[in-house]
Coordinates of C-alpha atoms and ligand atoms in Angstrom, one line a residue:
M1 CA 8.7 -18.2 29.1
A2 CA 10.6 -14.9 28.5
E3 CA 9.5 -11.7 30.2
R4 CA 7.4 -9.2 28.1
L5 CA 9.2 -6.4 26.3
S6 CA 8.6 -3.1 28.0
K7 CA 10.4 0.1 29.2
A8 CA 11.3 -1.7 32.4
T9 CA 12.5 -4.9 31.0
F10 CA 14.4 -3.6 27.9
S11 CA 17.9 -2.5 28.9
G12 CA 19.4 -2.0 25.4
S13 CA 19.2 1.2 23.3
V14 CA 16.3 1.9 21.1
L15 CA 16.6 2.6 17.3
G16 CA 17.0 6.3 17.0
V17 CA 15.6 7.8 20.2
S18 CA 12.6 7.4 22.5
A19 CA 10.1 10.1 21.4
P20 CA 9.4 13.0 23.7
P21 CA 6.0 13.1 25.4
N22 CA 4.2 15.6 23.1
P23 CA 3.3 13.9 19.8
G24 CA 3.5 16.0 16.6
I25 CA 2.4 13.3 14.2
L26 CA -0.8 11.3 14.1
H27 CA -0.8 8.1 12.0
L28 CA -3.9 6.5 10.6
G29 CA -3.4 2.7 10.1
I30 CA -1.1 1.1 12.7
G31 CA -0.2 -1.8 10.5
N32 CA 3.2 -3.5 10.1
F33 CA 4.2 -1.2 7.2
H34 CA 4.0 2.0 9.2
R35 CA 5.9 0.5 12.1
A36 CA 8.8 -0.6 9.9
H37 CA 8.8 2.5 7.7
A38 CA 7.8 6.0 8.7
A39 CA 8.2 5.2 12.4
V40 CA 11.8 4.2 11.8
Y41 CA 12.6 7.4 9.8
T42 CA 11.0 9.5 12.5
A43 CA 12.9 7.9 15.3
K44 CA 16.2 8.4 13.4
A45 CA 15.3 12.0 12.4
M46 CA 14.7 12.9 16.0
A47 CA 17.9 11.3 17.1
A48 CA 19.8 13.5 14.6
Q49 CA 17.9 16.8 15.0
G50 CA 15.4 16.5 17.8
G51 CA 11.8 17.8 17.6
D52 CA 8.5 16.9 19.1
W53 CA 7.6 14.3 16.5
G54 CA 6.3 11.4 18.7
I55 CA 3.4 9.6 17.0
V56 CA -0.2 9.0 18.0
A57 CA -1.0 5.7 16.3
V58 CA -4.5 5.0 15.2
A59 CA -6.0 1.5 14.4
N60 CA -9.1 1.5 12.3
R61 CA -11.1 -1.0 14.3
S62 CA -8.9 -3.8 15.6
R63 CA -7.6 -3.6 19.2
R64 CA -4.8 -6.2 18.7
V65 CA -1.8 -4.0 18.0
V66 CA -3.0 -1.0 20.1
D67 CA -3.5 -3.1 23.2
A68 CA -0.3 -5.0 22.7
L69 CA 1.7 -1.7 22.3
A70 CA 0.1 -0.2 25.3
G71 CA 1.0 -3.3 27.3
Q72 CA 4.7 -2.8 26.2
D73 CA 5.0 0.9 26.9
Y74 CA 4.9 1.4 23.1
H75 CA 8.0 -0.7 22.6
Y76 CA 8.1 -3.2 19.7
S77 CA 10.8 -4.8 17.7
I78 CA 11.7 -4.9 14.0
L79 CA 13.2 -8.1 12.8
E80 CA 15.3 -7.5 9.7
L81 CA 15.6 -10.6 7.6
S82 CA 18.0 -11.0 4.6
S83 CA 20.4 -13.5 3.2
A84 CA 23.1 -11.6 5.1
G85 CA 21.5 -12.6 8.4
E86 CA 19.1 -11.2 10.8
R87 CA 19.0 -8.3 13.3
V88 CA 16.5 -7.0 15.7
D89 CA 15.9 -3.4 16.7
V90 CA 13.6 -2.0 19.4
M91 CA 11.4 1.1 18.7
D92 CA 9.9 3.6 21.1
V93 CA 8.5 6.3 19.0
H94 CA 4.7 6.1 19.6
R95 CA 3.2 8.0 22.5
K96 CA -0.5 7.2 22.4
T97 CA -2.9 4.9 20.6
L98 CA -6.5 5.2 19.6
V99 CA -9.0 2.9 17.9
A100 CA -10.9 5.0 15.3
A101 CA -14.1 2.9 15.4
E102 CA -14.4 3.2 19.2
Q103 CA -12.9 6.7 19.8
T104 CA -14.0 8.6 16.8
A105 CA -14.7 11.9 18.6
E106 CA -11.3 11.7 20.4
L107 CA -9.6 10.9 17.1
M108 CA -11.0 14.0 15.4
A109 CA -10.2 16.1 18.5
Q110 CA -6.6 14.8 18.4
I111 CA -6.2 15.7 14.7
A112 CA -7.6 19.2 15.5
H113 CA -5.1 19.6 18.3
P114 CA -2.5 22.4 17.6
D115 CA 0.4 20.1 18.6
I116 CA -0.3 17.8 15.7
K117 CA 1.4 19.1 12.6
I118 CA 1.3 16.1 10.3
V119 CA -1.2 13.3 9.7
T120 CA 0.5 10.4 8.0
M121 CA -1.5 7.5 6.7
T122 CA -1.4 3.9 5.5
I123 CA -5.1 3.1 5.1
S124 CA -4.5 0.9 2.0
E125 CA -6.1 1.5 -1.4
N126 CA -9.4 0.5 0.1
G127 CA -9.3 3.4 2.6
Y128 CA -9.6 6.1 0.0
C129 CA -13.2 5.0 -1.0
R130 CA -12.6 5.6 -4.7
N131 CA -15.0 4.6 -7.4
A132 CA -13.1 2.1 -9.6
V133 CA -14.7 3.4 -12.8
T134 CA -14.5 7.2 -12.4
G135 CA -11.6 7.5 -10.0
D136 CA -13.6 10.0 -7.9
L137 CA -14.8 9.6 -4.3
D138 CA -17.5 7.0 -4.2
I139 CA -20.0 9.5 -3.0
D140 CA -23.0 7.2 -3.5
G141 CA -21.3 4.1 -2.0
D142 CA -22.6 2.9 1.3
L143 CA -19.6 4.0 3.4
I144 CA -19.3 7.6 2.3
A145 CA -23.1 8.1 2.0
A146 CA -23.3 6.9 5.7
D147 CA -20.6 9.4 6.8
L148 CA -22.2 12.3 4.9
A149 CA -25.5 11.4 6.6
N150 CA -23.8 11.3 10.0
P151 CA -20.7 13.6 9.8
D152 CA -20.1 13.7 13.6
A153 CA -19.5 9.9 13.7
P154 CA -17.8 9.1 10.5
R155 CA -16.6 5.5 9.9
T156 CA -14.2 6.1 7.0
S157 CA -10.8 7.7 7.3
I158 CA -11.8 10.2 4.6
G159 CA -14.9 11.2 6.7
Q160 CA -12.8 11.3 9.9
L161 CA -10.2 13.6 8.2
G162 CA -13.0 15.8 6.8
G163 CA -14.6 16.2 10.2
A164 CA -11.3 16.8 12.0
L165 CA -10.3 19.5 9.5
I166 CA -13.5 21.4 10.2
R167 CA -12.8 21.2 13.9
R168 CA -9.2 22.3 13.3
Y169 CA -10.4 25.3 11.4
Q170 CA -12.9 26.2 14.1
G171 CA -10.3 25.8 16.8
D172 CA -7.8 27.9 14.9
A173 CA -5.2 25.2 15.5
G174 CA -3.0 26.1 12.5
P175 CA -1.9 24.5 9.3
L176 CA -1.6 20.8 8.8
T177 CA 0.1 18.4 6.4
I178 CA -1.6 15.2 5.3
L179 CA 0.9 12.7 4.0
S180 CA -0.3 9.5 2.3
C181 CA 2.1 6.6 2.6
D182 CA 0.0 4.3 0.4
N183 CA 0.8 2.7 -2.9
L184 CA -1.2 5.0 -5.1
V185 CA -0.6 6.9 -8.3
S186 CA 0.0 10.5 -7.2
A187 CA -0.7 9.6 -3.6
G188 CA -0.9 13.2 -2.3
H189 CA -3.1 14.4 -5.1
T190 CA -5.4 11.4 -4.7
A191 CA -5.7 11.9 -0.9
H192 CA -6.4 15.6 -1.6
A193 CA -9.0 14.9 -4.2
M194 CA -10.9 12.4 -1.9
V195 CA -10.8 14.7 1.2
S196 CA -11.9 17.8 -0.8
Q197 CA -14.7 16.0 -2.6
Y198 CA -15.9 14.8 0.8
L199 CA -15.7 18.4 2.1
Q200 CA -17.5 19.8 -0.9
A201 CA -20.4 17.4 -0.2
T202 CA -20.7 18.3 3.5
A203 CA -21.7 21.5 5.4
T204 CA -18.7 23.6 6.3
P205 CA -18.4 26.9 8.2
E206 CA -17.8 30.2 6.4
G207 CA -14.2 30.7 5.3
F208 CA -13.4 27.0 5.7
H209 CA -12.6 26.3 2.0
E210 CA -10.2 29.2 1.8
W211 CA -8.4 28.0 4.9
F212 CA -8.3 24.4 3.6
T213 CA -6.8 25.6 0.3
A214 CA -4.2 27.8 1.9
Q215 CA -3.3 25.9 5.1
V216 CA -3.5 22.1 4.4
T217 CA -1.0 20.4 2.1
F218 CA -1.0 16.9 0.7
P219 CA 2.6 16.1 -0.5
N220 CA 3.1 13.2 -2.9
A221 CA 5.3 10.4 -1.7
M222 CA 6.7 7.1 -2.8
V223 CA 7.1 4.6 0.1
D224 CA 9.0 1.3 -0.2
R225 CA 9.9 -1.5 2.2
I226 CA 8.7 -5.1 1.9
V227 CA 7.0 -6.0 5.2
P228 CA 5.4 -9.4 5.3
G229 CA 2.8 -10.3 7.9
M230 CA 4.1 -11.4 11.4
T231 CA 4.1 -15.2 12.0
D232 CA 4.8 -17.4 15.0
G233 CA 8.3 -17.7 13.6
T234 CA 8.8 -13.9 13.8
R235 CA 7.8 -14.0 17.5
S236 CA 10.1 -16.8 18.4
K237 CA 13.0 -15.4 16.5
V238 CA 12.7 -12.1 18.3
E239 CA 12.4 -13.8 21.6
Q240 CA 15.6 -15.7 20.9
L241 CA 17.5 -12.6 19.8
L242 CA 16.1 -10.2 22.4
G243 CA 15.5 -12.5 25.4
L244 CA 12.1 -10.8 25.8
S245 CA 8.7 -11.6 24.3
D246 CA 7.1 -9.1 22.0
A247 CA 3.4 -9.7 21.0
V248 CA 3.7 -7.4 17.9
P249 CA 7.1 -7.6 16.3
V250 CA 7.4 -6.6 12.7
P251 CA 9.5 -8.6 10.1
A252 CA 11.0 -6.5 7.3
E253 CA 13.6 -6.6 4.6
R254 CA 16.7 -4.5 5.0
F255 CA 15.9 -2.2 2.0
S256 CA 13.9 0.9 2.7
M257 CA 13.1 4.0 0.6
W258 CA 11.0 7.1 1.0
V259 CA 10.8 9.9 -1.6
I260 CA 8.7 12.8 -0.5
E261 CA 7.7 16.2 -2.0
D262 CA 8.8 18.9 0.4
R263 CA 5.5 20.6 0.9
F264 CA 4.9 20.7 4.6
A265 CA 2.5 23.3 6.0
A266 CA 3.7 23.2 9.6
G267 CA 7.2 21.8 9.7
R268 CA 8.4 18.2 9.6
P269 CA 11.0 15.9 11.1
A270 CA 14.5 15.9 9.5
W271 CA 13.6 12.6 7.7
E272 CA 16.5 13.2 5.3
E273 CA 18.8 12.5 8.2
A274 CA 17.3 9.0 8.1
G275 CA 17.8 8.5 4.4
A276 CA 14.5 9.9 3.0
I277 CA 14.9 11.7 -0.3
F278 CA 13.2 15.1 -0.8
S279 CA 12.5 15.6 -4.5
D280 CA 10.4 17.5 -7.1
E281 CA 10.2 14.3 -9.1
V282 CA 8.1 12.3 -6.7
E283 CA 5.4 11.3 -9.2
A284 CA 8.0 9.7 -11.4
Y285 CA 9.4 7.8 -8.5
E286 CA 5.8 6.7 -7.6
L287 CA 5.3 5.3 -11.0
V288 CA 8.6 3.5 -11.0
K289 CA 7.8 1.8 -7.8
L290 CA 4.1 1.2 -8.4
R291 CA 4.7 -0.4 -11.8
L292 CA 8.2 -2.0 -11.6
L293 CA 7.8 -3.3 -8.0
N294 CA 4.2 -3.5 -7.1
G295 CA 2.9 -4.4 -10.6
S296 CA 5.4 -7.1 -11.1
H297 CA 4.7 -8.3 -7.5
S298 CA 1.0 -8.8 -8.5
L299 CA 2.1 -10.9 -11.6
I300 CA 4.5 -13.0 -9.4
S301 CA 1.7 -13.6 -6.9
Y302 CA -1.0 -14.7 -9.3
L303 CA 1.3 -16.9 -11.5
G304 CA 3.1 -18.3 -8.4
G305 CA -0.2 -18.7 -6.5
L306 CA -1.7 -20.8 -9.3
D307 CA 1.4 -22.8 -9.4
G308 CA 1.0 -23.6 -5.7
R309 CA 4.0 -21.6 -4.5
E310 CA 3.4 -20.2 -1.0
T311 CA 6.0 -17.5 -1.0
I312 CA 7.2 -14.8 -3.3
P313 CA 10.7 -16.1 -3.5
A314 CA 9.5 -19.6 -4.3
S315 CA 7.3 -18.2 -7.0
F316 CA 10.0 -16.0 -8.5
E317 CA 12.3 -18.9 -8.6
Q318 CA 10.2 -20.5 -11.3
D319 CA 11.6 -19.8 -14.7
F320 CA 8.2 -19.1 -16.3
V321 CA 7.4 -16.5 -13.6
R322 CA 10.8 -14.8 -14.0
E323 CA 10.5 -14.8 -17.8
C324 CA 7.0 -13.2 -17.7
V325 CA 8.1 -10.6 -15.2
T326 CA 11.2 -9.7 -17.3
E327 CA 9.0 -9.3 -20.3
L328 CA 6.5 -7.2 -18.3
L329 CA 9.2 -4.9 -17.0
N330 CA 11.1 -4.3 -20.2
T331 CA 8.3 -4.1 -22.8
E332 CA 5.2 -3.1 -20.9
Y333 CA 6.2 -1.1 -17.9
L334 CA 9.6 0.6 -18.6
P335 CA 8.4 2.3 -21.8
S336 CA 5.4 3.7 -19.9
I337 CA 7.4 5.7 -17.4
A338 CA 9.3 9.0 -17.7
L339 CA 12.1 8.1 -15.4
P340 CA 13.4 10.4 -12.7
S341 CA 16.6 12.1 -13.7
G342 CA 19.8 10.1 -13.2
F343 CA 17.7 7.0 -12.5
D344 CA 19.3 3.7 -13.6
P345 CA 16.4 1.3 -14.4
Q346 CA 18.5 -1.8 -14.9
A347 CA 20.3 -1.4 -11.5
Y348 CA 16.8 -0.9 -9.9
I349 CA 15.5 -4.1 -11.6
A350 CA 18.6 -6.1 -10.5
Q351 CA 17.9 -4.9 -7.0
L352 CA 14.2 -6.0 -7.3
F353 CA 15.3 -9.4 -8.4
D354 CA 17.3 -9.7 -5.2
R355 CA 14.5 -8.5 -3.1
W356 CA 12.0 -10.9 -4.6
S357 CA 14.5 -13.7 -3.9
N358 CA 14.7 -13.1 -0.2
H359 CA 13.9 -16.6 1.2
A360 CA 14.8 -15.5 4.7
L361 CA 11.9 -12.9 4.6
G362 CA 9.6 -15.5 3.0
D363 CA 6.9 -12.9 2.0
A364 CA 3.6 -14.8 1.5
T365 CA 2.2 -15.1 -2.1
A366 CA -1.3 -14.7 -0.6
R367 CA -0.4 -11.4 1.0
V368 CA 0.6 -9.8 -2.3
G369 CA -2.3 -11.4 -4.1
S370 CA -4.8 -10.0 -1.7
D371 CA -6.9 -6.9 -2.4
G372 CA -6.3 -7.3 -6.1
S373 CA -9.5 -5.5 -7.2
L374 CA -8.0 -2.3 -5.6
K375 CA -4.3 -2.9 -6.3
L376 CA -4.7 -3.7 -10.0
L377 CA -6.3 -0.3 -10.6
Q378 CA -3.0 1.3 -9.8
R379 CA -0.9 -1.2 -11.7
V380 CA -2.8 -2.1 -14.9
P381 CA -5.0 0.4 -16.7
D382 CA -2.6 3.3 -17.6
P383 CA 0.2 1.2 -18.9
A384 CA -2.2 -1.2 -20.7
L385 CA -4.0 1.7 -22.4
R386 CA -0.7 3.2 -23.5
M387 CA 0.1 0.0 -25.4
L388 CA -3.4 -0.5 -26.7
D389 CA -3.3 3.0 -28.2
L390 CA -0.1 2.0 -30.0
G391 CA -2.0 -0.9 -31.5
E392 CA -0.4 -3.6 -29.3
V393 CA -2.0 -5.9 -26.8
P394 CA -0.1 -5.9 -23.5
Q395 CA 0.3 -9.7 -23.0
Q396 CA 1.7 -9.7 -19.5
L397 CA -0.8 -7.2 -18.1
A398 CA -3.6 -9.3 -19.7
L399 CA -2.1 -12.4 -18.1
M400 CA -2.0 -10.6 -14.7
V401 CA -5.7 -9.7 -14.9
A402 CA -6.4 -13.3 -16.0
G403 CA -4.4 -14.7 -13.1
W404 CA -6.3 -12.5 -10.6
I405 CA -9.6 -13.7 -12.0
A406 CA -8.5 -17.3 -11.9
C407 CA -7.5 -16.9 -8.3
V408 CA -10.3 -15.0 -6.8
C409 CA -13.3 -15.5 -9.1
P410 CA -12.7 -18.5 -11.4
P411 CA -15.2 -19.9 -13.8
D412 CA -17.3 -22.7 -12.4
G413 CA -15.4 -26.0 -12.1
F414 CA -11.9 -24.6 -11.7
D415 CA -10.1 -24.9 -8.4
P416 CA -7.2 -22.4 -8.2
G417 CA -5.7 -24.2 -5.2
P418 CA -4.8 -23.4 -1.6
V419 CA -2.6 -20.4 -2.1
A420 CA -5.3 -18.6 -4.1
A421 CA -7.8 -19.6 -1.5
A422 CA -5.7 -17.7 1.1
M423 CA -5.9 -14.5 -0.9
I424 CA -8.3 -12.0 0.6
E425 CA -10.5 -10.2 -2.0
P426 CA -12.8 -7.6 -0.6
A427 CA -14.8 -7.5 -3.8
K428 CA -15.5 -11.3 -3.8
D429 CA -19.2 -11.0 -3.4
R430 CA -19.5 -8.3 -6.0
L431 CA -17.4 -10.3 -8.4
A432 CA -19.6 -13.4 -7.8
A433 CA -22.7 -11.3 -8.5
A434 CA -21.2 -9.9 -11.6
V435 CA -20.4 -13.3 -13.2
A436 CA -23.6 -15.0 -12.2
G437 CA -25.2 -16.7 -15.2
A438 CA -22.2 -16.1 -17.5
G439 CA -22.4 -18.9 -20.0
S440 CA -18.8 -18.9 -21.3
T441 CA -15.3 -17.9 -20.2
R442 CA -15.5 -14.9 -22.5
A443 CA -18.8 -13.8 -20.9
H444 CA -17.4 -14.4 -17.4
V445 CA -14.4 -12.2 -18.1
E446 CA -16.4 -9.5 -19.8
A447 CA -18.8 -9.4 -16.9
I448 CA -15.8 -8.5 -14.6
V449 CA -14.0 -6.2 -16.9
R450 CA -17.2 -4.2 -17.6
G451 CA -18.7 -4.8 -14.2
G452 CA -17.4 -1.7 -12.4
F453 CA -14.0 -3.1 -11.5
F454 CA -12.0 -1.2 -14.2
P455 CA -12.2 2.3 -15.7
E456 CA -14.4 2.7 -18.7
A457 CA -11.5 3.5 -21.0
L458 CA -10.0 0.0 -20.5
A459 CA -13.4 -1.8 -20.2
E460 CA -14.3 -0.8 -23.7
R461 CA -11.1 -2.2 -25.3
D462 CA -12.4 -5.6 -26.6
E463 CA -9.0 -6.7 -27.7
F464 CA -7.8 -6.5 -24.1
T465 CA -10.9 -8.4 -22.7
E466 CA -10.5 -11.0 -25.4
R467 CA -6.9 -11.6 -24.5
V468 CA -7.7 -11.8 -20.8
A469 CA -10.4 -14.4 -21.6
D470 CA -7.9 -16.4 -23.7
F471 CA -5.6 -16.6 -20.7
V472 CA -8.3 -17.5 -18.3
R473 CA -9.3 -20.3 -20.7
I474 CA -5.8 -21.7 -20.9
I475 CA -5.2 -21.4 -17.1
T476 CA -8.4 -23.3 -16.4
T477 CA -8.0 -26.0 -19.0
S478 CA -4.3 -26.7 -19.3
G479 CA -2.7 -24.7 -16.5
V480 CA -0.9 -21.5 -15.7
R481 CA 2.4 -22.6 -17.2
D482 CA 0.8 -22.9 -20.6
A483 CA -0.8 -19.5 -20.2
A484 CA 2.5 -18.0 -19.4
R485 CA 4.1 -19.7 -22.5
A486 CA 1.3 -18.3 -24.7
A487 CA 1.8 -14.8 -23.3
L488 CA 5.6 -15.0 -23.9
D489 CA 5.2 -16.5 -27.4
A490 CA 2.7 -13.7 -28.4
A491 CA 4.9 -11.0 -27.0
R492 CA 7.9 -12.3 -28.9
A493 CA 6.0 -13.0 -32.2
Ligands
LIG501 C1 3.0 -5.4 -2.4 C2 3.4 -4.3 -1.5 O1 1.0 -5.7 -1.3 C3 1.5 -5.6 -2.4 O2 0.9 -5.8 -3.4 O3 3.4 -5.1 -3.7 O4 2.9 -4.4 -0.2 C4 4.9 -4.2 -1.4 O5 5.5 -5.2 -0.7 C5 5.3 -2.8 -0.8 O6 4.7 -1.8 -1.5 C6 6.8 -2.7 -0.8 O7 7.2 -1.4 -0.5

């Protein structure tokens, strides 16, 4: 059994630098993605230009990563996997960890500390507590209502940020940047809207709102790196390459991209030294990535999942999946985006095809298919409405929604198989309640589309619901391949 990775046992050099003792960044959501993305840019930026940009990493409730990191002096490895081979890097950029659910007061005090200049976050679509129908903060939902009733012990990240900002103002701790690193349309604007709607609904001291408007910024950003979940294989590969055991290594592809709006209230690391792009066209990049990569990813996962394919590359290898994705990209997504200047969409798509074919990475179909009720909101309604307004039915987007329904809330009697069963759907119970008693596939689909899972503007488009129902019917009677064929035939008619 190899020794455990730690400061004492690791004799190589870390990626970038080891962070200095005083952290300047607090990160909400210490999942794999942060550790293979922003953390890497930060370590490299400090290696190039210094700065007190070590990171306080916050887990929402699970102790697993936090305890493992503390036991390894915050060292962990990143295992890069591609057809060109594999490499391992060791990181040492975190300086402290917290668990929000157990240390809420300490978390808010830490965000209110003058040394912290930036809060970054990967709290997933779910963490923003948005109402699916209105897009506003879900103020009457159980979670936000509970935080508003008990603002000193908030459970949501939005409530914790709200409480911390009030403390920061009271303590005169200076300006702050809150940087969303989640896959959301206009991520910065969305984060800003949710936090300010929370603050509007809560008691704040005099002068607070003026301070908040002038001193707290929420830049938009597009984040990108495919980071699958860790497996036993990741751990043993790292042990083999490093000669040390790491309880929390992160597997990742080689590709990485970060496009950020340069609106930082209190300074920032020289992330451009690590390859980040500072741009005024971030929202265009966000749409490119959210639709071309993430949207297509959802279609690959539902079609591949229903076809029994356990990984994204195994799904994408199927001709019917590749054909539907190509159609989706060229006729439904690309025309919906005002591209950033100088951007070559076909080169980007060719690169996506390579990334989705990465068997060495083996990204799980079920990972991408999880959380569909939240992800599809970012990937379907706007481009679907654009086509519907032109009098066309978006066949592949309808197929995507049908695939999601067939995987996570199928009509009675249809078994979507083991890959679909491994998809985690947080709205499963609400979905089941919505479809209870539906007497036909059409009624089943309508109960979902109109059941609070999609914005009103899409829910009222019967031609869309009808097409989703057609595809669910075909999937459940003659299979996903026939549904894909029907979607392609209709698109090409
Ligand atoms: C994926 C993303 O979970 C998903 O739906 O599309 O996690 C994707 O792998 C990342 O956004 C890549 O940057």
